[in-house]
Amino acid sequence: MFWNWAAKRPLLILDDADLAEAVNAASFGAFLNQGQICMSTERILVDEIVAEEFCAEFVKKVSSLPCGDPRMGNVVFGSVIGMSTVERVQGLVKDAVARGAKVLLGGQASGTIMPPVIVDQVTSEMEIFREESFGPCVSITRFHSVEQAIRLANDSQYGLSAAVFGRDIARALEVAKRIESGICHINGPTVHDEAQMPFGGVKASGYGRFGGEAAIREFTDLRWITIQTSARHYPF
């Protein structure tokens, strides 16, 4: 069994999505533990019909979350694992802006205490679309059709977790079925785990599963042992 938790987890927001719920899920999924979770939302793919409204509400929500030294009180945005994370995020954002992206929310890091970063108008040619930030940074890419959304979601070497938001559950389910990921949640965040559920990814996010019966199967060698209780007939 091989696991590589690197991934560019996509969250798709269809044109009929409950935007309030999508905003809450995106905020939680992208920024819990400063985005330093294997399932963290890295790419938000949103239908251009609702993109402006979603972006405005998303920025409003995230900008209201407290940031600072966690030793001084409860904060959502505290310290990342090290300066390498700060530098990696800054490099990805710099490349995106140079290629035409727009920073909707950002701020100056104080050492390893890093405020959230939201980058809009991201395209597949930008490093931030493909390289994992593993920090408090999320990109937004707008799409004009469901087919394009699925292509964008699958345009990655990784495939751990994904999410789809839409009120038409049958439609959202059909989209979820076509996303190349080991896990996909409909109307829920990319960050979600249950002990009894099979956890794992596809493509460069590894193979094998753990959790519940899946873990027993993965960590068990299936054997065949026979006992001959009487004389056996042989053809020669």
XYZ file of C-alpha atoms in Angstrom:
236
model
C 0.000 0.000 0.000
C 1.287 3.472 -0.907
C -0.017 6.804 0.310
C 0.991 10.247 -0.823
C -1.350 12.802 0.682
C -0.243 15.566 -1.682
C -3.286 16.676 -3.608
C -5.002 19.656 -5.231
C -8.427 19.081 -3.700
C -11.157 20.738 -5.818
C -14.468 22.095 -4.537
C -16.982 22.586 -7.359
C -19.798 25.108 -6.971
C -22.534 24.600 -9.546
C -24.926 27.340 -10.655
C -27.726 26.045 -8.398
C -25.613 25.705 -5.264
C -26.668 27.026 -1.877
C -24.007 29.733 -1.772
C -24.234 30.321 1.973
C -23.461 26.658 2.593
C -20.763 26.661 -0.075
C -19.080 29.659 1.563
C -19.090 27.965 4.962
C -17.746 24.707 3.562
C -15.055 26.471 1.521
C -13.921 28.499 4.534
C -13.705 25.426 6.737
C -12.231 23.179 4.073
C -9.584 25.619 2.912
C -8.471 27.085 6.228
C -8.895 24.572 9.057
C -5.452 24.152 10.625
C -4.197 26.887 8.285
C -4.840 24.638 5.287
C -2.256 22.124 6.497
C -4.445 19.030 6.088
C -4.207 16.453 3.324
C -7.897 17.030 2.507
C -7.788 20.859 2.598
C -9.551 22.643 -0.256
C -6.888 24.036 -2.588
C -8.963 24.847 -5.681
C -12.442 26.337 -5.752
C -14.116 25.898 -9.138
C -17.217 28.071 -9.395
C -19.765 28.616 -12.152
C -19.309 32.073 -13.635
C -23.044 32.731 -13.165
C -22.660 32.791 -9.369
C -18.942 33.569 -9.132
C -19.218 37.245 -8.223
C -21.729 36.619 -5.455
C -19.770 33.680 -4.103
C -16.466 35.582 -4.102
C -17.958 38.563 -2.287
C -19.497 36.406 0.439
C -16.429 34.182 0.699
C -14.079 37.130 1.201
C -16.486 38.648 3.724
C -16.586 35.406 5.709
C -12.847 34.699 5.677
C -11.817 38.277 6.432
C -13.927 38.155 9.601
C -11.971 35.201 11.034
C -9.364 36.071 13.697
C -5.663 35.893 12.901
C -2.745 36.156 15.310
C -0.517 34.440 17.825
C -2.471 31.414 19.141
C -0.704 31.756 22.501
C -2.522 35.047 23.017
C -6.045 33.752 22.411
C -8.267 31.744 20.108
C -7.550 32.376 16.449
C -8.386 30.633 13.193
C -5.215 31.762 11.453
C -2.169 31.161 13.593
C 1.257 29.782 12.829
C 2.079 27.558 9.865
C 4.626 24.779 10.196
C 7.599 26.899 9.133
C 8.931 29.689 6.954
C 9.130 27.329 3.994
C 5.321 27.330 3.895
C 5.195 31.137 3.934
C 7.745 31.329 1.143
C 5.996 28.655 -0.925
C 2.624 30.403 -0.708
C 4.179 33.779 -1.522
C 5.900 32.276 -4.551
C 2.710 30.691 -5.858
C 0.756 33.922 -5.427
C 3.483 35.975 -7.104
C 3.467 33.672 -10.137
C -0.338 33.773 -10.346
C -0.507 37.576 -10.190
C 2.196 37.855 -12.851
C 0.017 35.687 -15.109
C -3.155 37.714 -14.578
C -4.719 36.444 -11.349
C -6.242 38.805 -8.784
C -5.653 38.645 -5.035
C -9.016 39.133 -3.316
C -7.659 38.764 0.206
C -4.157 38.686 1.600
C -1.846 40.213 4.124
C 1.695 40.382 5.381
C 2.920 37.372 7.318
C 4.528 38.002 10.700
C 7.101 35.263 10.844
C 5.130 32.041 10.564
C 1.854 33.682 11.543
C 0.167 33.961 8.200
C -3.170 35.569 7.265
C -5.447 33.900 4.682
C -4.881 34.328 0.959
C -7.633 34.097 -1.668
C -6.601 34.314 -5.327
C -9.237 34.731 -8.044
C -9.130 34.399 -11.842
C -6.704 31.470 -11.623
C -6.111 29.449 -14.792
C -4.615 26.025 -15.364
C -1.371 27.563 -16.648
C -0.536 28.997 -13.230
C 1.603 27.168 -10.685
C -0.975 27.744 -7.957
C -3.448 25.646 -9.964
C -1.122 22.635 -9.942
C 1.263 22.977 -7.004
C 0.003 22.308 -3.502
C 0.371 25.250 -1.131
C -0.314 23.281 2.073
C -0.972 26.612 3.731
C -3.751 29.202 4.265
C -4.167 29.837 0.556
C -6.943 28.937 -1.868
C -7.431 29.644 -5.558
C -10.657 30.362 -7.429
C -11.201 29.322 -11.044
C -14.400 30.189 -12.897
C -16.063 27.821 -15.367
C -18.860 28.252 -17.904
C -20.165 24.678 -18.146
C -20.334 21.489 -16.114
C -18.143 19.733 -18.662
C -15.453 22.361 -18.235
C -15.760 22.107 -14.440
C -15.145 18.365 -14.560
C -12.164 18.806 -16.879
C -10.670 21.396 -14.529
C -11.280 19.219 -11.476
C -9.531 16.284 -13.127
C -6.696 18.383 -14.564
C -4.309 17.358 -11.805
C -1.923 14.525 -11.111
C -3.550 14.142 -7.690
C -6.883 12.713 -6.592
C -7.543 12.440 -2.868
C -10.659 14.391 -1.854
C -13.192 16.565 -3.688
C -16.565 18.217 -3.147
C -19.539 19.283 -5.274
C -22.200 21.824 -4.287
C -25.578 21.885 -6.015
C -29.243 21.767 -4.999
C -30.073 19.251 -7.734
C -28.657 16.198 -5.952
C -29.016 13.862 -8.928
C -27.055 16.289 -11.094
C -24.412 16.829 -8.395
C -24.079 13.060 -7.986
C -23.450 12.612 -11.707
C -20.711 15.245 -11.478
C -19.211 13.570 -8.407
C -19.086 10.222 -10.214
C -16.902 11.762 -12.923
C -14.369 13.400 -10.615
C -11.137 11.435 -10.319
C -10.732 11.246 -6.556
C -10.801 8.593 -3.876
C -13.310 10.663 -1.881
C -16.011 13.089 -2.973
C -18.601 14.856 -0.827
C -21.819 16.380 -2.137
C -22.796 19.598 -0.338
C -20.053 19.097 2.213
C -16.408 20.198 2.615
C -13.402 18.358 1.230
C -12.193 17.967 4.821
C -14.249 15.112 6.222
C -13.324 11.720 7.662
C -15.080 8.896 9.444
C -13.272 5.979 11.093
C -15.424 3.354 9.389
C -15.085 4.791 5.880
C -12.406 3.823 3.287
C -9.880 6.662 3.132
C -7.406 7.029 0.282
C -6.748 8.564 -3.104
C -6.114 7.813 -6.761
C -3.480 8.867 -9.298
C -0.427 10.401 -7.577
C -2.327 10.542 -4.296
C -1.519 6.880 -3.873
C -3.323 3.582 -3.712
C -4.749 1.507 -0.890
C -7.354 2.412 1.719
C -7.604 2.526 5.480
C -10.609 2.857 7.761
C -13.186 0.273 8.817
C -13.269 -3.011 6.920
C -11.089 -1.496 4.189
C -8.203 -1.243 6.660
C -8.631 -4.870 7.693
C -8.473 -5.964 4.057
C -5.451 -3.772 3.273
C -3.452 -4.908 6.293
C -4.382 -8.601 6.070
C -2.704 -11.261 3.939
C -5.311 -13.585 2.498
C -4.069 -17.174 2.732
C -5.258 -20.625 1.647
C -4.397 -23.623 3.838
C -5.627 -27.139 3.040
C -5.722 -30.349 5.058
C -5.936 -33.683 3.221
C -8.019 -36.025 5.467
C -7.954 -39.094 3.223
C -5.814 -40.673 0.532
C -5.947 -38.489 -2.538
C -6.262 -39.779 -6.106
C -3.566 -38.677 -8.500
C -3.767 -39.182 -12.269
C -0.269 -40.702 -12.412
